[in-house]
PDB file of C-alpha atoms and ligand atoms in Angstrom:
ATOM      1  CA  UNK Z   1      40.241 154.183  82.315  1.00  0.00           C
ATOM      2  CA  UNK Z   2      41.222 156.893  84.689  1.00  0.00           C
ATOM      3  CA  UNK Z   3      40.196 156.991  88.330  1.00  0.00           C
ATOM      4  CA  UNK Z   4      40.715 160.173  90.298  1.00  0.00           C
ATOM      5  CA  UNK Z   5      39.285 162.121  93.161  1.00  0.00           C
ATOM      6  CA  UNK Z   6      36.539 164.588  92.332  1.00  0.00           C
ATOM      7  CA  UNK Z   7      34.194 166.782  94.351  1.00  0.00           C
ATOM      8  CA  UNK Z   8      31.183 164.552  93.642  1.00  0.00           C
ATOM      9  CA  UNK Z   9      32.831 161.931  95.875  1.00  0.00           C
ATOM     10  CA  UNK Z  10      32.864 164.272  98.832  1.00  0.00           C
ATOM     11  CA  UNK Z  11      30.638 163.173 101.707  1.00  0.00           C
ATOM     12  CA  UNK Z  12      31.241 166.248 103.829  1.00  0.00           C
ATOM     13  CA  UNK Z  13      32.673 164.232 106.759  1.00  0.00           C
ATOM     14  CA  UNK Z  14      36.333 165.268 106.797  1.00  0.00           C
ATOM     15  CA  UNK Z  15      37.859 162.114 108.219  1.00  0.00           C
ATOM     16  CA  UNK Z  16      35.936 159.861 105.790  1.00  0.00           C
ATOM     17  CA  UNK Z  17      36.791 162.120 102.814  1.00  0.00           C
ATOM     18  CA  UNK Z  18      40.475 162.154 103.714  1.00  0.00           C
ATOM     19  CA  UNK Z  19      40.502 158.317 103.744  1.00  0.00           C
ATOM     20  CA  UNK Z  20      38.441 158.160 100.534  1.00  0.00           C
ATOM     21  CA  UNK Z  21      41.098 160.285  98.813  1.00  0.00           C
ATOM     22  CA  UNK Z  22      43.776 157.765  99.781  1.00  0.00           C
ATOM     23  CA  UNK Z  23      41.458 154.878  98.734  1.00  0.00           C
ATOM     24  CA  UNK Z  24      40.927 156.499  95.334  1.00  0.00           C
ATOM     25  CA  UNK Z  25      44.713 156.845  95.016  1.00  0.00           C
ATOM     26  CA  UNK Z  26      45.110 153.144  95.673  1.00  0.00           C
ATOM     27  CA  UNK Z  27      42.394 152.248  93.223  1.00  0.00           C
ATOM     28  CA  UNK Z  28      44.080 154.467  90.673  1.00  0.00           C
ATOM     29  CA  UNK Z  29      47.420 152.661  91.227  1.00  0.00           C
ATOM     30  CA  UNK Z  30      45.683 149.330  90.634  1.00  0.00           C
ATOM     31  CA  UNK Z  31      43.940 150.668  87.482  1.00  0.00           C
ATOM     32  CA  UNK Z  32      47.306 151.902  86.121  1.00  0.00           C
ATOM     33  CA  UNK Z  33      48.913 148.522  86.840  1.00  0.00           C
ATOM     34  CA  UNK Z  34      46.151 146.750  84.906  1.00  0.00           C
ATOM     35  CA  UNK Z  35      46.556 149.260  82.057  1.00  0.00           C
ATOM     36  CA  UNK Z  36      50.310 148.462  81.951  1.00  0.00           C
ATOM     37  CA  UNK Z  37      49.462 144.770  82.189  1.00  0.00           C
ATOM     38  CA  UNK Z  38      52.197 144.381  84.780  1.00  0.00           C
ATOM     39  CA  UNK Z  39      51.447 141.294  86.900  1.00  0.00           C
ATOM     40  CA  UNK Z  40      53.842 142.160  89.660  1.00  0.00           C
ATOM     41  CA  UNK Z  41      52.417 145.663  90.012  1.00  0.00           C
ATOM     42  CA  UNK Z  42      48.845 144.334  89.776  1.00  0.00           C
ATOM     43  CA  UNK Z  43      49.480 141.987  92.678  1.00  0.00           C
ATOM     44  CA  UNK Z  44      51.234 144.645  94.746  1.00  0.00           C
ATOM     45  CA  UNK Z  45      48.577 147.284  94.167  1.00  0.00           C
ATOM     46  CA  UNK Z  46      45.744 144.806  94.982  1.00  0.00           C
ATOM     47  CA  UNK Z  47      47.511 144.013  98.234  1.00  0.00           C
ATOM     48  CA  UNK Z  48      47.756 147.699  99.146  1.00  0.00           C
ATOM     49  CA  UNK Z  49      44.133 148.201  98.117  1.00  0.00           C
ATOM     50  CA  UNK Z  50      42.913 145.323 100.303  1.00  0.00           C
ATOM     51  CA  UNK Z  51      44.972 146.514 103.303  1.00  0.00           C
ATOM     52  CA  UNK Z  52      43.773 150.039 103.076  1.00  0.00           C
ATOM     53  CA  UNK Z  53      40.169 149.092 102.374  1.00  0.00           C
ATOM     54  CA  UNK Z  54      39.938 146.920 105.442  1.00  0.00           C
ATOM     55  CA  UNK Z  55      41.487 149.595 107.603  1.00  0.00           C
ATOM     56  CA  UNK Z  56      39.150 152.285 106.154  1.00  0.00           C
ATOM     57  CA  UNK Z  57      36.008 150.160 106.562  1.00  0.00           C
ATOM     58  CA  UNK Z  58      36.902 149.657 110.227  1.00  0.00           C
ATOM     59  CA  UNK Z  59      37.181 153.395 110.767  1.00  0.00           C
ATOM     60  CA  UNK Z  60      33.939 154.137 108.892  1.00  0.00           C
ATOM     61  CA  UNK Z  61      32.112 151.429 110.887  1.00  0.00           C
ATOM     62  CA  UNK Z  62      33.323 152.850 114.176  1.00  0.00           C
ATOM     63  CA  UNK Z  63      31.976 156.261 113.166  1.00  0.00           C
ATOM     64  CA  UNK Z  64      28.587 154.746 112.264  1.00  0.00           C
ATOM     65  CA  UNK Z  65      28.392 152.842 115.579  1.00  0.00           C
ATOM     66  CA  UNK Z  66      29.408 155.829 117.664  1.00  0.00           C
ATOM     67  CA  UNK Z  67      26.692 157.931 116.046  1.00  0.00           C
ATOM     68  CA  UNK Z  68      24.044 155.259 116.082  1.00  0.00           C
ATOM     69  CA  UNK Z  69      23.707 155.432 112.343  1.00  0.00           C
ATOM     70  CA  UNK Z  70      20.439 153.739 111.416  1.00  0.00           C
ATOM     71  CA  UNK Z  71      21.578 151.830 108.351  1.00  0.00           C
ATOM     72  CA  UNK Z  72      24.715 150.460 109.950  1.00  0.00           C
ATOM     73  CA  UNK Z  73      23.899 146.770 109.389  1.00  0.00           C
ATOM     74  CA  UNK Z  74      23.201 147.108 105.674  1.00  0.00           C
ATOM     75  CA  UNK Z  75      26.230 149.258 105.251  1.00  0.00           C
ATOM     76  CA  UNK Z  76      28.434 146.744 107.000  1.00  0.00           C
ATOM     77  CA  UNK Z  77      27.006 143.910 104.905  1.00  0.00           C
ATOM     78  CA  UNK Z  78      28.015 145.900 101.826  1.00  0.00           C
ATOM     79  CA  UNK Z  79      31.540 146.298 103.157  1.00  0.00           C
ATOM     80  CA  UNK Z  80      31.697 142.576 103.798  1.00  0.00           C
ATOM     81  CA  UNK Z  81      30.474 141.886 100.288  1.00  0.00           C
ATOM     82  CA  UNK Z  82      33.199 144.005  98.880  1.00  0.00           C
ATOM     83  CA  UNK Z  83      35.915 142.398 100.970  1.00  0.00           C
ATOM     84  CA  UNK Z  84      34.747 138.980  99.728  1.00  0.00           C
ATOM     85  CA  UNK Z  85      34.740 140.288  96.158  1.00  0.00           C
ATOM     86  CA  UNK Z  86      38.340 141.529  96.550  1.00  0.00           C
ATOM     87  CA  UNK Z  87      39.314 138.218  98.188  1.00  0.00           C
ATOM     88  CA  UNK Z  88      37.937 136.335  95.170  1.00  0.00           C
ATOM     89  CA  UNK Z  89      39.684 138.645  92.766  1.00  0.00           C
ATOM     90  CA  UNK Z  90      42.963 138.241  94.622  1.00  0.00           C
ATOM     91  CA  UNK Z  91      42.630 134.458  94.619  1.00  0.00           C
ATOM     92  CA  UNK Z  92      41.950 134.412  90.894  1.00  0.00           C
ATOM     93  CA  UNK Z  93      44.860 136.723  90.210  1.00  0.00           C
ATOM     94  CA  UNK Z  94      47.164 134.283  92.024  1.00  0.00           C
ATOM     95  CA  UNK Z  95      45.916 130.946  90.934  1.00  0.00           C
ATOM     96  CA  UNK Z  96      44.063 131.338  87.636  1.00  0.00           C
ATOM     97  CA  UNK Z  97      45.681 132.186  84.401  1.00  0.00           C
ATOM     98  CA  UNK Z  98      43.381 135.116  83.712  1.00  0.00           C
ATOM     99  CA  UNK Z  99      43.140 136.771  80.321  1.00  0.00           C
ATOM    100  CA  UNK Z 100      43.586 140.572  80.062  1.00  0.00           C
ATOM    101  CA  UNK Z 101      39.820 140.781  79.481  1.00  0.00           C
ATOM    102  CA  UNK Z 102      39.091 138.908  82.695  1.00  0.00           C
ATOM    103  CA  UNK Z 103      41.456 141.114  84.661  1.00  0.00           C
ATOM    104  CA  UNK Z 104      39.818 144.180  83.211  1.00  0.00           C
ATOM    105  CA  UNK Z 105      36.401 142.802  84.201  1.00  0.00           C
ATOM    106  CA  UNK Z 106      37.596 142.343  87.768  1.00  0.00           C
ATOM    107  CA  UNK Z 107      38.977 145.860  87.718  1.00  0.00           C
ATOM    108  CA  UNK Z 108      35.651 147.291  86.484  1.00  0.00           C
ATOM    109  CA  UNK Z 109      33.724 145.420  89.128  1.00  0.00           C
ATOM    110  CA  UNK Z 110      35.942 146.709  91.953  1.00  0.00           C
ATOM    111  CA  UNK Z 111      36.091 150.266  90.683  1.00  0.00           C
ATOM    112  CA  UNK Z 112      32.296 150.440  90.046  1.00  0.00           C
ATOM    113  CA  UNK Z 113      31.536 149.094  93.485  1.00  0.00           C
ATOM    114  CA  UNK Z 114      33.860 151.530  95.248  1.00  0.00           C
ATOM    115  CA  UNK Z 115      32.704 154.662  93.376  1.00  0.00           C
ATOM    116  CA  UNK Z 116      28.984 153.815  93.655  1.00  0.00           C
ATOM    117  CA  UNK Z 117      29.384 152.941  97.296  1.00  0.00           C
ATOM    118  CA  UNK Z 118      31.026 156.285  98.125  1.00  0.00           C
ATOM    119  CA  UNK Z 119      28.468 158.242  96.141  1.00  0.00           C
ATOM    120  CA  UNK Z 120      25.417 156.536  97.610  1.00  0.00           C
ATOM    121  CA  UNK Z 121      26.003 154.751 100.877  1.00  0.00           C
ATOM    122  CA  UNK Z 122      28.859 156.779 102.337  1.00  0.00           C
ATOM    123  CA  UNK Z 123      27.143 160.074 101.469  1.00  0.00           C
ATOM    124  CA  UNK Z 124      24.100 158.762 103.343  1.00  0.00           C
ATOM    125  CA  UNK Z 125      26.175 158.451 106.560  1.00  0.00           C
ATOM    126  CA  UNK Z 126      27.050 162.108 106.254  1.00  0.00           C
ATOM    127  CA  UNK Z 127      23.377 163.041 105.889  1.00  0.00           C
ATOM    128  CA  UNK Z 128      22.469 161.370 109.141  1.00  0.00           C
ATOM    129  CA  UNK Z 129      25.304 162.153 111.455  1.00  0.00           C
ATOM    130  CA  UNK Z 130      26.927 165.337 112.661  1.00  0.00           C
ATOM    131  CA  UNK Z 131      30.600 165.455 113.321  1.00  0.00           C
TER     132      UNK Z 131
HETATM  133 FE1  LIG H 201      31.282 152.627 103.341  1.00  0.00          FE
END
C-alpha cells in the first residue's frame, strides 16, 4: 500500500491543502512502518499522526466556525469519531498483542477514513466558503 498526495485530494483552500499534504506524509510514514513491521516505528508514527491530526482538525474547525459553514456540527462529529478511532488503535497497539493482519486492518481503517474524509467532507467546506 502506498499513500501519497495527489491532485484529487485538493480542496482549493490553500491553508487546508497545505496541512493535508503534511497529514498525508504522516499517514504515509505510518503505512511504511506497518509495511516494515517495525513496532517502534509504528508507535512513533502513530503518535506523530495523532498529534498532527488533532492540530489540523482544530485549524479546520476554526475556519468552519469563522465562515459560518453550515455543516460544521456533522463535520466536527466526524473529526471526533476519527480521534476516537485513532485512540482505540493506539490503545490496541500498546496493550494487545496484535497480529500483522490486525495491524493492517487498523491501518486500512485509518487510511480509508482520512482519504474519504478529505475527498468528500473537506472538499465540501471549500465549496461553501470563500477564502
Ligand atoms: Fe475535516
